[in-house]
mmCIF file with all atom_site columns, C-alpha atoms in Angstrom:
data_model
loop_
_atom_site.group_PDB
_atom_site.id
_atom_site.type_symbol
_atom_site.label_atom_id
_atom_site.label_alt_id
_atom_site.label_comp_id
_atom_site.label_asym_id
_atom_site.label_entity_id
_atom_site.label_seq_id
_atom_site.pdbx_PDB_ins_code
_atom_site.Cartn_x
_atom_site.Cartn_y
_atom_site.Cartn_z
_atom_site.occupancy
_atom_site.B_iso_or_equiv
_atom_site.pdbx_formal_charge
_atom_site.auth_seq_id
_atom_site.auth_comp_id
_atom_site.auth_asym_id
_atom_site.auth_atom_id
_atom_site.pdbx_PDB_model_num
ATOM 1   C CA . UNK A 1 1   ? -1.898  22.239 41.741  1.00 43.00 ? 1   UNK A CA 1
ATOM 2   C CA . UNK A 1 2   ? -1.174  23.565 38.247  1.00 43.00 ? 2   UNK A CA 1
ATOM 3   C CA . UNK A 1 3   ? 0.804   26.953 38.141  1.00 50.00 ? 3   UNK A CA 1
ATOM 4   C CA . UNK A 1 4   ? -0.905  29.519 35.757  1.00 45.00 ? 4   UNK A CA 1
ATOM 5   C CA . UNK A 1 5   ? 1.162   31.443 33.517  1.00 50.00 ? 5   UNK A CA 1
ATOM 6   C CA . UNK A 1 6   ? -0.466  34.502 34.187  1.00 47.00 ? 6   UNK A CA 1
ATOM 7   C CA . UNK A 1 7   ? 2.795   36.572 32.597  1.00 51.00 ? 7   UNK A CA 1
ATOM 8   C CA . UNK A 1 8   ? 2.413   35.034 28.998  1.00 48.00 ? 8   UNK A CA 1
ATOM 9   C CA . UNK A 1 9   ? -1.745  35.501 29.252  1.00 44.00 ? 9   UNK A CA 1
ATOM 10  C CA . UNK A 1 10  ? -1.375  38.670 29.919  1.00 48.00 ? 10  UNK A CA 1
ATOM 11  C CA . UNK A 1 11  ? 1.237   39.568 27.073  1.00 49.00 ? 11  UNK A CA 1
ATOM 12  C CA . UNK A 1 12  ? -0.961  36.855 24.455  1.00 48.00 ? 12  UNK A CA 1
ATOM 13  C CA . UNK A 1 13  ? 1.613   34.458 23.919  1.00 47.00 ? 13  UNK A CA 1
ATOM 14  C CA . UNK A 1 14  ? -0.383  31.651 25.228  1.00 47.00 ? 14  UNK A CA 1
ATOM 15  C CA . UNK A 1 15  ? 0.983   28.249 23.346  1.00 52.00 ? 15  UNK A CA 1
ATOM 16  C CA . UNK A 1 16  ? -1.622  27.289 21.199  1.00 61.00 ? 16  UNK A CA 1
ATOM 17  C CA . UNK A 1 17  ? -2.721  23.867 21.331  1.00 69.00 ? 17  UNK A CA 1
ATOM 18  C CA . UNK A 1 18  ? -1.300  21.584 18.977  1.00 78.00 ? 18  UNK A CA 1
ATOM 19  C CA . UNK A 1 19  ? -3.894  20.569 16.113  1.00 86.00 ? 19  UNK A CA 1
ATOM 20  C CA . UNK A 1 20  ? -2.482  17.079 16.181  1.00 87.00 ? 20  UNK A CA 1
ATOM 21  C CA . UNK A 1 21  ? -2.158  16.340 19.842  1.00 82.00 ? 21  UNK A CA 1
ATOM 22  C CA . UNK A 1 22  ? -2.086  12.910 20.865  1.00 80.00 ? 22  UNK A CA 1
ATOM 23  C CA . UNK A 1 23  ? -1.533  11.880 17.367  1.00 88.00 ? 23  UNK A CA 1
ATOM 24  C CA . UNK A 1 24  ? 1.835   10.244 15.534  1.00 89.00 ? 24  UNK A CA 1
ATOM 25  C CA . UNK A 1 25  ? 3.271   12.662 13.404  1.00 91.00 ? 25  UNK A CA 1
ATOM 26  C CA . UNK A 1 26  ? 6.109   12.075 10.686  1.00 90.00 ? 26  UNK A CA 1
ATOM 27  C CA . UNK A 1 27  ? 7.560   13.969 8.532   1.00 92.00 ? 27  UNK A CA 1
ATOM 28  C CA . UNK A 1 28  ? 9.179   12.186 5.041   1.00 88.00 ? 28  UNK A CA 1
ATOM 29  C CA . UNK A 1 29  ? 9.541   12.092 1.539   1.00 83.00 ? 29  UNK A CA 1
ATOM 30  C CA . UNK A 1 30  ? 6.353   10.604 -0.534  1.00 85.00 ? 30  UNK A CA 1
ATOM 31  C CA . UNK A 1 31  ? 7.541   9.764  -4.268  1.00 80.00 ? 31  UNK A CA 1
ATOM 32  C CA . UNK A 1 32  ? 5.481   10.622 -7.390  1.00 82.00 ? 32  UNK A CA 1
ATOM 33  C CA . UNK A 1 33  ? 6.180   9.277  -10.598 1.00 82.00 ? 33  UNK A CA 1
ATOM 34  C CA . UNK A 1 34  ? 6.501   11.868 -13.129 1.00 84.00 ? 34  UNK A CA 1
ATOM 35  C CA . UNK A 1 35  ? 4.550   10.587 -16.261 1.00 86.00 ? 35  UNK A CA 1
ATOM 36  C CA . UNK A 1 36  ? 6.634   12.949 -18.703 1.00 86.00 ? 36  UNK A CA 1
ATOM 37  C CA . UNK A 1 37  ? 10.409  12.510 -17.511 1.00 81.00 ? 37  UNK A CA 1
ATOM 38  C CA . UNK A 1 38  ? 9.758   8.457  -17.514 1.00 79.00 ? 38  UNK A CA 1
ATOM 39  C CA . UNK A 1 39  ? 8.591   8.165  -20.502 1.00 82.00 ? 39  UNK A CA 1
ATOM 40  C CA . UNK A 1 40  ? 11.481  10.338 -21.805 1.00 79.00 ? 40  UNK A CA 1
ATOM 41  C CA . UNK A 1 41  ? 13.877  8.419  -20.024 1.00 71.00 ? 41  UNK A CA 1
ATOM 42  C CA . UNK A 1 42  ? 12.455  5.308  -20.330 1.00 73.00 ? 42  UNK A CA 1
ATOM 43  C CA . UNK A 1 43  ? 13.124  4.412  -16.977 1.00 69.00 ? 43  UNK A CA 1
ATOM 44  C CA . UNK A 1 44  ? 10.913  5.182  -13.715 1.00 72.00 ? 44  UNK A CA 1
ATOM 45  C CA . UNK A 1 45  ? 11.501  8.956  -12.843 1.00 76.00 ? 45  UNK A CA 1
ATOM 46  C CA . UNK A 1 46  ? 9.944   10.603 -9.636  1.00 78.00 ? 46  UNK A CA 1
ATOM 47  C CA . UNK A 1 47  ? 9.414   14.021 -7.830  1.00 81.00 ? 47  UNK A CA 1
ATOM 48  C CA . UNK A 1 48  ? 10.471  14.179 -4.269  1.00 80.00 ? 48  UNK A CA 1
ATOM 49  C CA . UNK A 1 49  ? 7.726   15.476 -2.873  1.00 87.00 ? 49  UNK A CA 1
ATOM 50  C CA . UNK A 1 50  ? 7.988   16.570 1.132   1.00 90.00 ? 50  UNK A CA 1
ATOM 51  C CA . UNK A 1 51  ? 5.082   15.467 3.037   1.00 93.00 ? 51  UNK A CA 1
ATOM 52  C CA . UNK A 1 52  ? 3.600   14.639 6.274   1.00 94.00 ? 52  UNK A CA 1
ATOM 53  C CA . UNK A 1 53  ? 1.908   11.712 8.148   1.00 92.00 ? 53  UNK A CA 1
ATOM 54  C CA . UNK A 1 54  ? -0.334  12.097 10.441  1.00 92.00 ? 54  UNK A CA 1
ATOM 55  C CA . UNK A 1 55  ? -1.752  8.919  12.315  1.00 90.00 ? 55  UNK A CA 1
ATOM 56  C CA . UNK A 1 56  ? -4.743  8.672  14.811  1.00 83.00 ? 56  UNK A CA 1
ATOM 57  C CA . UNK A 1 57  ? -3.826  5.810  17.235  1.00 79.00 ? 57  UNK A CA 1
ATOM 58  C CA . UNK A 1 58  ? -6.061  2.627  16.047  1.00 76.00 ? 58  UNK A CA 1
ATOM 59  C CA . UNK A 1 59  ? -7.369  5.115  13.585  1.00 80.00 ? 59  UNK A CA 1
ATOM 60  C CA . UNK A 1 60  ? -7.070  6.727  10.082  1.00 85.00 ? 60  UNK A CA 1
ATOM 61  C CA . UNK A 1 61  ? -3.858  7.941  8.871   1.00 89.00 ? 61  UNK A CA 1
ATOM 62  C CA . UNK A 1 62  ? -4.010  11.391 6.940   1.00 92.00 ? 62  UNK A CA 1
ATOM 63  C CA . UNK A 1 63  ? -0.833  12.316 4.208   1.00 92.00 ? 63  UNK A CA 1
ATOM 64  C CA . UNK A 1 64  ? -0.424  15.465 2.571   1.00 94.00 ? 64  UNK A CA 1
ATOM 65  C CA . UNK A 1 65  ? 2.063   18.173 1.646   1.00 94.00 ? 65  UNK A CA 1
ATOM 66  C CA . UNK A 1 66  ? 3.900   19.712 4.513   1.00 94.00 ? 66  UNK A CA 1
ATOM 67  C CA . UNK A 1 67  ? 2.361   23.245 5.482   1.00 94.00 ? 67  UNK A CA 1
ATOM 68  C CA . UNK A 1 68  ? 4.309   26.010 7.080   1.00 93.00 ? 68  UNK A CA 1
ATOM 69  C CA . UNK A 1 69  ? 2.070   25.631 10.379  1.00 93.00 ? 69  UNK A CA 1
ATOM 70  C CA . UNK A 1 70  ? 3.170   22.020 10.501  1.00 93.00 ? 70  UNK A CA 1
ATOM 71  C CA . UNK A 1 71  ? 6.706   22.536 10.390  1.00 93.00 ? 71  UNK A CA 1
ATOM 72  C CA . UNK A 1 72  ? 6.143   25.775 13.260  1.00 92.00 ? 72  UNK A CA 1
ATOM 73  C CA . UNK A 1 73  ? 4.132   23.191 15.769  1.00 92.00 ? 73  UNK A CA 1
ATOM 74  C CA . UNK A 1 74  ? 6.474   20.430 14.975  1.00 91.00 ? 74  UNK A CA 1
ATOM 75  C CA . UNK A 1 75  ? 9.944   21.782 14.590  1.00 91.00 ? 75  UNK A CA 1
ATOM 76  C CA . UNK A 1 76  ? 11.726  19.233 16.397  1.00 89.00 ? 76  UNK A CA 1
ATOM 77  C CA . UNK A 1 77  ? 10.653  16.888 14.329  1.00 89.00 ? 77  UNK A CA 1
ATOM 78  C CA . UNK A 1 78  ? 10.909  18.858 10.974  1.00 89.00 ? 78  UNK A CA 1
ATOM 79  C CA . UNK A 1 79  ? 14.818  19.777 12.004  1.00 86.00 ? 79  UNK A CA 1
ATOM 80  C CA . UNK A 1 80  ? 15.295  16.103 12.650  1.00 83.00 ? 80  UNK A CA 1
ATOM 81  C CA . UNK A 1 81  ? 13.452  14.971 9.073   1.00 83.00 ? 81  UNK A CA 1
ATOM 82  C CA . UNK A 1 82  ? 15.653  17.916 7.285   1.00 80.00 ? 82  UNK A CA 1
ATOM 83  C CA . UNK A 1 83  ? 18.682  16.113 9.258   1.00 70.00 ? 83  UNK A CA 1
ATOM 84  C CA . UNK A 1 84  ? 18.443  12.621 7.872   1.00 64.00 ? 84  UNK A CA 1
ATOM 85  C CA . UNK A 1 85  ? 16.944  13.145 4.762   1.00 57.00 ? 85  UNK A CA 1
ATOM 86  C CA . UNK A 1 86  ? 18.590  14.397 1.494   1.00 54.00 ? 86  UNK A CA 1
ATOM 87  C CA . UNK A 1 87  ? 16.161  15.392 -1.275  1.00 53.00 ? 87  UNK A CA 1
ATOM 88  C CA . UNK A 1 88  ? 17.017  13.474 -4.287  1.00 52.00 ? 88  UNK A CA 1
ATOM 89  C CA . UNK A 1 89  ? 17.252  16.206 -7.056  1.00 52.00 ? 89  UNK A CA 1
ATOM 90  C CA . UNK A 1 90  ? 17.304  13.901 -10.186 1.00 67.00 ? 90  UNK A CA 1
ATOM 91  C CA . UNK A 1 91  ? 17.560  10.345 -11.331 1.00 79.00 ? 91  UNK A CA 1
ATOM 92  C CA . UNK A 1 92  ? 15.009  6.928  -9.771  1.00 85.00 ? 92  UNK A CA 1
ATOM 93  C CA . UNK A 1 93  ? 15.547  6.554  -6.139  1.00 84.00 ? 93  UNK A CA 1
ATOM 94  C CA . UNK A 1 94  ? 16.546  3.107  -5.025  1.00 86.00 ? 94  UNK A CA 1
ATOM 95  C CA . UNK A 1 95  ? 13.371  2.684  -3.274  1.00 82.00 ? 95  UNK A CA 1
ATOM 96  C CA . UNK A 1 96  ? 11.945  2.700  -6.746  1.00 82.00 ? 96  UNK A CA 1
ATOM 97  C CA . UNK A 1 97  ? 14.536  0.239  -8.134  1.00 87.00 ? 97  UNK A CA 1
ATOM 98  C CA . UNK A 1 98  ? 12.835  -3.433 -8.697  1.00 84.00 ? 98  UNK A CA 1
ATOM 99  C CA . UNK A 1 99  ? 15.915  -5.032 -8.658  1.00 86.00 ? 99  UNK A CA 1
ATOM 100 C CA . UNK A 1 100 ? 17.705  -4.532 -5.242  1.00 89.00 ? 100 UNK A CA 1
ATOM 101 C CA . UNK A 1 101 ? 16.172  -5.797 -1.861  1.00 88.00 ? 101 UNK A CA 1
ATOM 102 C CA . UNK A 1 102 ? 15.417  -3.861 0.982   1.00 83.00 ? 102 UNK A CA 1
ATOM 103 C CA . UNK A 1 103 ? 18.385  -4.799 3.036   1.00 83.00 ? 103 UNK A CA 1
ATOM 104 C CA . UNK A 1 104 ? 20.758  -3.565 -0.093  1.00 88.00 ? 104 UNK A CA 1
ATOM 105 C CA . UNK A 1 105 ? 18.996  -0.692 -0.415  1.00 87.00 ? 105 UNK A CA 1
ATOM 106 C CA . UNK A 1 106 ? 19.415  0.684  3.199   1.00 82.00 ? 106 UNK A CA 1
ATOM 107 C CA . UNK A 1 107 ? 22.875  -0.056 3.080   1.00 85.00 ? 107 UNK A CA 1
ATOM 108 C CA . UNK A 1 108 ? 22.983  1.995  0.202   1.00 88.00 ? 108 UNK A CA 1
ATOM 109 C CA . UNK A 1 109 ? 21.351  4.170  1.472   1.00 79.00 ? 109 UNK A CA 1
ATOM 110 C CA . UNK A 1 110 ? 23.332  4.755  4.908   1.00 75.00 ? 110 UNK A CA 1
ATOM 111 C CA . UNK A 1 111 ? 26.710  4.692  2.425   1.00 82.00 ? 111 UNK A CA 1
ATOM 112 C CA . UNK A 1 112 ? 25.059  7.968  1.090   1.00 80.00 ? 112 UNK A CA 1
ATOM 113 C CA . UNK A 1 113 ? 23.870  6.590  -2.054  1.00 86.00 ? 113 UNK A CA 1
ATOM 114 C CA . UNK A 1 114 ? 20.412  7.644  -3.362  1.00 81.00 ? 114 UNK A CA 1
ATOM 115 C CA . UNK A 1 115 ? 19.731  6.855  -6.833  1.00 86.00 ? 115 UNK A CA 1
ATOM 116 C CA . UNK A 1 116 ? 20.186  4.111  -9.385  1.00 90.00 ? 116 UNK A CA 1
ATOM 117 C CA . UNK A 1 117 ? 22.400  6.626  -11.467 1.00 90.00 ? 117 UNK A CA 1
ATOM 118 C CA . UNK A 1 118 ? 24.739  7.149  -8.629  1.00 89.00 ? 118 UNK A CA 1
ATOM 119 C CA . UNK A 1 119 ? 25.212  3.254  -7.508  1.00 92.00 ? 119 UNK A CA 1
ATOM 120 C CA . UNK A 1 120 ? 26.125  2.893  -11.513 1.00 92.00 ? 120 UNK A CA 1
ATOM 121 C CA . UNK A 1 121 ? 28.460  5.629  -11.353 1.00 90.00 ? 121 UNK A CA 1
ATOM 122 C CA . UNK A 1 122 ? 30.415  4.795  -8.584  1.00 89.00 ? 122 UNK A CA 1
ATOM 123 C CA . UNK A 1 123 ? 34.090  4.787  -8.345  1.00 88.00 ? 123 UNK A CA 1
ATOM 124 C CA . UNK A 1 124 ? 36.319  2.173  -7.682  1.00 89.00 ? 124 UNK A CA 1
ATOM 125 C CA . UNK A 1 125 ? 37.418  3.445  -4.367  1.00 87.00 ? 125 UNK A CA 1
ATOM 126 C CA . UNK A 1 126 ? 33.326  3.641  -3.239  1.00 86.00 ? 126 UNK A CA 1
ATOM 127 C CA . UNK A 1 127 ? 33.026  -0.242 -5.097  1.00 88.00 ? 127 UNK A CA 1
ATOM 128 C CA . UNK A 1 128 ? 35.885  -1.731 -2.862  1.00 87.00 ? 128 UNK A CA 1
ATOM 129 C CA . UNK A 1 129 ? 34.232  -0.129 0.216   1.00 85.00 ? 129 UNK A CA 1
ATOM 130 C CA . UNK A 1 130 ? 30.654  -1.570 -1.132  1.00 88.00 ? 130 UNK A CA 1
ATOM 131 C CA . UNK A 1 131 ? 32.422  -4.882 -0.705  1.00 87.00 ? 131 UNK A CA 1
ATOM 132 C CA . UNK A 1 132 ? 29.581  -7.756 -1.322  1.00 88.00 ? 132 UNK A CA 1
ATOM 133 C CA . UNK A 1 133 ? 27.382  -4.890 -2.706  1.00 90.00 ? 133 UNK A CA 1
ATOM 134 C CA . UNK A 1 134 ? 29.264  -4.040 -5.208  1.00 90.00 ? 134 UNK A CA 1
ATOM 135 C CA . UNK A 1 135 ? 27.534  -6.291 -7.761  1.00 92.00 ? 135 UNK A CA 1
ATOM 136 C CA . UNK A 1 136 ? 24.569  -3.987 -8.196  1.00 94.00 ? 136 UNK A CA 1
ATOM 137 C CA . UNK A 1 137 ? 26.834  -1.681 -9.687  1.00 93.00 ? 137 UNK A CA 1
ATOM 138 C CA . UNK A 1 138 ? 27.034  -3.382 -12.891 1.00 92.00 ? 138 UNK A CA 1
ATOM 139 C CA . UNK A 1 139 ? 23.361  -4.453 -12.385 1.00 92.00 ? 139 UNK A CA 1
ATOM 140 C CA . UNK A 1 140 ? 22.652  -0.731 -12.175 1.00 92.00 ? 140 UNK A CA 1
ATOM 141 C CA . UNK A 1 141 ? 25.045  -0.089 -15.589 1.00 92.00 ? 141 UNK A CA 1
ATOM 142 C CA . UNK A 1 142 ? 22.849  -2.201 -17.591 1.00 90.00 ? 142 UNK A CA 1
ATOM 143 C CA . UNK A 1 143 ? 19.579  -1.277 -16.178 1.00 89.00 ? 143 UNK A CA 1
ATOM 144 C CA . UNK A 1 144 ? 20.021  1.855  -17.373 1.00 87.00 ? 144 UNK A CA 1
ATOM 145 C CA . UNK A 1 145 ? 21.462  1.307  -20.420 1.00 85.00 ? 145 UNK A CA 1
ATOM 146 C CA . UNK A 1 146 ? 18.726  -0.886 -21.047 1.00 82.00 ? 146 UNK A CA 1
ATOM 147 C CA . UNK A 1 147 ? 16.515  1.920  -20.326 1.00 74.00 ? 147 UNK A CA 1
ATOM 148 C CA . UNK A 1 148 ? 18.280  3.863  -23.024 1.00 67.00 ? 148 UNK A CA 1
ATOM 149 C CA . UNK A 1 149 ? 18.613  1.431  -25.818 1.00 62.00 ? 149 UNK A CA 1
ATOM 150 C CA . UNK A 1 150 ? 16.616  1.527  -28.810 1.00 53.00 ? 150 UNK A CA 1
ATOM 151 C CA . UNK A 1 151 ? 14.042  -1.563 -28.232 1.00 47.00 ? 151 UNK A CA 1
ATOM 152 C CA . UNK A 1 152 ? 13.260  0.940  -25.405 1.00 47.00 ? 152 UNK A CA 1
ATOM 153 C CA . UNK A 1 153 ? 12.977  4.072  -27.868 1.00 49.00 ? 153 UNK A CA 1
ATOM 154 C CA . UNK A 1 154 ? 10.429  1.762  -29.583 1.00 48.00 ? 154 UNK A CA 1
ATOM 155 C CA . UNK A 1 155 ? 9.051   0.986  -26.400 1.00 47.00 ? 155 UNK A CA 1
ATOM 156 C CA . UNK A 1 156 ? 8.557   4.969  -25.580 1.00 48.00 ? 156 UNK A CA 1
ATOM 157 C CA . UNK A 1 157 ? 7.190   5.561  -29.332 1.00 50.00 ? 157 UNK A CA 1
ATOM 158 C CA . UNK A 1 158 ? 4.628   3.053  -29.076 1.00 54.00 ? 158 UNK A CA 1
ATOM 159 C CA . UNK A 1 159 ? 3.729   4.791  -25.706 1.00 53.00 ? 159 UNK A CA 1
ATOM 160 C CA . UNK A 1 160 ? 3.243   7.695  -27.169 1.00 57.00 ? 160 UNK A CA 1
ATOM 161 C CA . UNK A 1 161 ? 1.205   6.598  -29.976 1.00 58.00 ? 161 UNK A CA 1
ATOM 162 C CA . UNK A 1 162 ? -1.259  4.725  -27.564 1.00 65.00 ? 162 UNK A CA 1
ATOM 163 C CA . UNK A 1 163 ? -1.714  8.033  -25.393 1.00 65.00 ? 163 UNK A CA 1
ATOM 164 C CA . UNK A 1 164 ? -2.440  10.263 -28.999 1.00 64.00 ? 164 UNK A CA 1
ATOM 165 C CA . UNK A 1 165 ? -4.744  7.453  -29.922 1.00 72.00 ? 165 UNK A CA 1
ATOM 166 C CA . UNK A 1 166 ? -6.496  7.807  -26.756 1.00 75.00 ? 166 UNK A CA 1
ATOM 167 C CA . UNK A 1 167 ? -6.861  11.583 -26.515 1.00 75.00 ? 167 UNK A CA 1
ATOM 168 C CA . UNK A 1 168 ? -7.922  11.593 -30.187 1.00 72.00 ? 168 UNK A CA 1
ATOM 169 C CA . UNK A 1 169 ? -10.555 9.417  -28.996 1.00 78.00 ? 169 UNK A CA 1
ATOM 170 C CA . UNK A 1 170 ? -11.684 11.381 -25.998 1.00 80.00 ? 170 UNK A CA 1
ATOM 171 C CA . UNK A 1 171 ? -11.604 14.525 -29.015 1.00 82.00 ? 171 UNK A CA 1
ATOM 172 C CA . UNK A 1 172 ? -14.328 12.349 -31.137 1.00 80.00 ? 172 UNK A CA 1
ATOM 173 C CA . UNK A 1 173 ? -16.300 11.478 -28.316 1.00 83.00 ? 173 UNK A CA 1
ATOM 174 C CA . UNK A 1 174 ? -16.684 15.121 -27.426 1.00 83.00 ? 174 UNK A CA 1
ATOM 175 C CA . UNK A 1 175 ? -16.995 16.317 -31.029 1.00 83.00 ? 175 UNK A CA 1
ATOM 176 C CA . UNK A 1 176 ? -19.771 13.917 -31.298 1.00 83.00 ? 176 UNK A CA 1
ATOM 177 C CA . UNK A 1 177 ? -21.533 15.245 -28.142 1.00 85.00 ? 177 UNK A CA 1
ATOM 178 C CA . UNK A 1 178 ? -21.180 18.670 -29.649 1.00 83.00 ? 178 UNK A CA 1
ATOM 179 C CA . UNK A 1 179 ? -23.046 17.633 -33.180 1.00 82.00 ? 179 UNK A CA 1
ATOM 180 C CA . UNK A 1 180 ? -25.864 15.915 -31.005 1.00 82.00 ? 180 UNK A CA 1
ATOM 181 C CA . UNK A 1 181 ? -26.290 19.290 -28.737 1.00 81.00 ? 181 UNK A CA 1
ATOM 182 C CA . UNK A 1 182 ? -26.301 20.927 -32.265 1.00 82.00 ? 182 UNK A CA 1
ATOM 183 C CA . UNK A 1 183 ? -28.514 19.222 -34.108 1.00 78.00 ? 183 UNK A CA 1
ATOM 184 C CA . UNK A 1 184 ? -30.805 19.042 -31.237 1.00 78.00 ? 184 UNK A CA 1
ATOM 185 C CA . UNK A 1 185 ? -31.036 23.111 -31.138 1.00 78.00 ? 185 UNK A CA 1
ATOM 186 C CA . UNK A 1 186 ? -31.254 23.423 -35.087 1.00 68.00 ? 186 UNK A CA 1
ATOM 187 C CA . UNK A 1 187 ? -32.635 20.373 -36.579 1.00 59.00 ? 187 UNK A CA 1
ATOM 188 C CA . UNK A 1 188 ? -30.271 20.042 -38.715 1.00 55.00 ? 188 UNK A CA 1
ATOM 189 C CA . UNK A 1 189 ? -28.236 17.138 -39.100 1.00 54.00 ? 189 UNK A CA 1
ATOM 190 C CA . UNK A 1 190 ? -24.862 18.596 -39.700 1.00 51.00 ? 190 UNK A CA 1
ATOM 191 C CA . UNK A 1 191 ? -23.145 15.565 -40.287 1.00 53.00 ? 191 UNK A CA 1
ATOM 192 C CA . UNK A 1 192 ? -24.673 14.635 -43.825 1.00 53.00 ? 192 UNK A CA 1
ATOM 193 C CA . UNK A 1 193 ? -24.916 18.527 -44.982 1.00 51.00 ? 193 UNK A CA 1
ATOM 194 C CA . UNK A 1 194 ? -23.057 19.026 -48.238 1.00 51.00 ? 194 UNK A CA 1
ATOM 195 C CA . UNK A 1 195 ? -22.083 22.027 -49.799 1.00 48.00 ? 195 UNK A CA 1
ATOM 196 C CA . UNK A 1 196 ? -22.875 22.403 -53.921 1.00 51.00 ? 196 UNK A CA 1
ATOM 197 C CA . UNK A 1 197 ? -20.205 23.323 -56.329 1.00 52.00 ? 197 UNK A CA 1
ATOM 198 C CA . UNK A 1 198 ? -21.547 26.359 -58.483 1.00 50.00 ? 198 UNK A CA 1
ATOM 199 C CA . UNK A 1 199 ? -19.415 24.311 -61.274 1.00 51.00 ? 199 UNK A CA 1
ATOM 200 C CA . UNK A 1 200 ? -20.944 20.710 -61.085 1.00 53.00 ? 200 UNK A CA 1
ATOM 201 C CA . UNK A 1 201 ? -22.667 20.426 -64.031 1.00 54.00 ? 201 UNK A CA 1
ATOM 202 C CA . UNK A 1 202 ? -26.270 20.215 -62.912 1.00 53.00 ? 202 UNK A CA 1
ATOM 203 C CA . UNK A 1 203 ? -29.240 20.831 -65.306 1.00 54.00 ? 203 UNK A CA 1
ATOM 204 C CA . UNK A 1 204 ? -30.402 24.423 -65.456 1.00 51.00 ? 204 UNK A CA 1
ATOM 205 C CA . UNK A 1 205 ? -34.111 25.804 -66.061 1.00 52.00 ? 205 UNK A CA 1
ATOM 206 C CA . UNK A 1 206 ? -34.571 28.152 -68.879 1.00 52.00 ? 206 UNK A CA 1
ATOM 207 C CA . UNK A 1 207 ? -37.234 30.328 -68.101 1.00 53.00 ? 207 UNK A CA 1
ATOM 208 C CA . UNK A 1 208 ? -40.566 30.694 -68.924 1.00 55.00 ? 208 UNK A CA 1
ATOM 209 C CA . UNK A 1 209 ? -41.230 33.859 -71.517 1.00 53.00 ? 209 UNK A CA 1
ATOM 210 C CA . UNK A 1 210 ? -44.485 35.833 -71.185 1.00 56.00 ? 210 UNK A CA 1
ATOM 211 C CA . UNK A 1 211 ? -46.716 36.959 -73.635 1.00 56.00 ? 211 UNK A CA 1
ATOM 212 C CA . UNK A 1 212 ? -46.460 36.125 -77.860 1.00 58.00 ? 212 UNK A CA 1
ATOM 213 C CA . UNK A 1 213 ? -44.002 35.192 -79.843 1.00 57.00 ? 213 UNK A CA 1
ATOM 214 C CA . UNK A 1 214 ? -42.644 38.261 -81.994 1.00 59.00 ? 214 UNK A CA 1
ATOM 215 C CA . UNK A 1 215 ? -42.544 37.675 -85.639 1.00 60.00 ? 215 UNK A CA 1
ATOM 216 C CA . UNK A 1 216 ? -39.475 37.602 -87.281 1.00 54.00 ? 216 UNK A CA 1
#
């Protein structure tokens, strides 16, 4: 027969029951490209962006942002996340990289590198201990410099110029939905109103005089 805590009832520190019970729960890094960085770099850059998994077995599987009630009903876990994961501060994580496999990648990864930018800048004491791996290095070098070269700057600038054309689109559209609602409201079609110049040289009216003529 169960045993009732009747000490921490009485003092309300009952454990709570765990919102995900009976669920798998994982805490890990999601990656979001950032739009703005990438196209100033001209390579993929992304926010690190801690986050949790939560599964219902044969079911649905729910990821969001980590919450500060997650992390207090699942510290274990959380401490063992923190533990093995580093949060890449800057640069594209190899995950992102399209040209190193998976199996490269985690043995990058377990060698403590996390970023393109820090397999290219490796030292020669690190390349002699990446052995086989240390090919990607140079790959890596001329990725990026690729990135940074200026077909890419004309790359980035005709980017750019698509997204203004797009927005300046999206500003015509609604301008036009504006003159419509206007027009509507005032029947007035603002679009061919023009506005006179007092200078154009239009004819004038002289006018008309009242009563006789006086003799001169």
């Amino acid at each position: 027969m169960a045993q009732v805590d009747w000490g921490s009832i009485m003092s309300g520190q009952q454990q709570q029951k765990k919102r995900y019970a009976g669920m798998n729960v994982q805490f890990f890094y999601a990656y979001n490209e950032n739009e703005e960085k990438s196209l100033k770099e001209g390579r993929p850059i992304f926010d690190e962006i801690p986050s949790i998994s939560i599964q219902v077995p044969g079911g649905d599987t729910t990821v969001r942002r980590i919450e500060p009630q997650d992390i207090h009903e699942y510290p274990e876990k959380y401490q063992a996340f923190k533990a093995g994961s580093e949060p890449v501060t800057e640069g594209t994580p190899l995950a992102e990289w399209p040209m190193i496999p998976g199996t490269a990648m985690r043995e990058f990864q377990y060698l403590g590198f996390k970023t393109v930018e820090q397999v290219a800048n490796a030292t020669e004491d690190a390349k002699r201990k990446l052995g086989t791996l240390s090919k990607f290095v140079k790959m890596a070098k001329e990725w990026l410099a690729a990135a940074n070269s200026d077909q890419n700057d004309v790359a980035k600038l005709k980017v750019q110029l698509e997204q203004y054309q797009t927005k300046y689109a999206k500003l015509e559209e609604k301008l036009e939905i504006l003159m419509q609602r206007i027009e509507a409201n005032e029947g007035t079609d603002l679009r061919d109103e023009r506005v006179s110049d007092p200078l154009d040289d239009e004819p004038v009216s002289t006018p008309r005089l009242r009563g006789r003529p006086k003799r001169v």
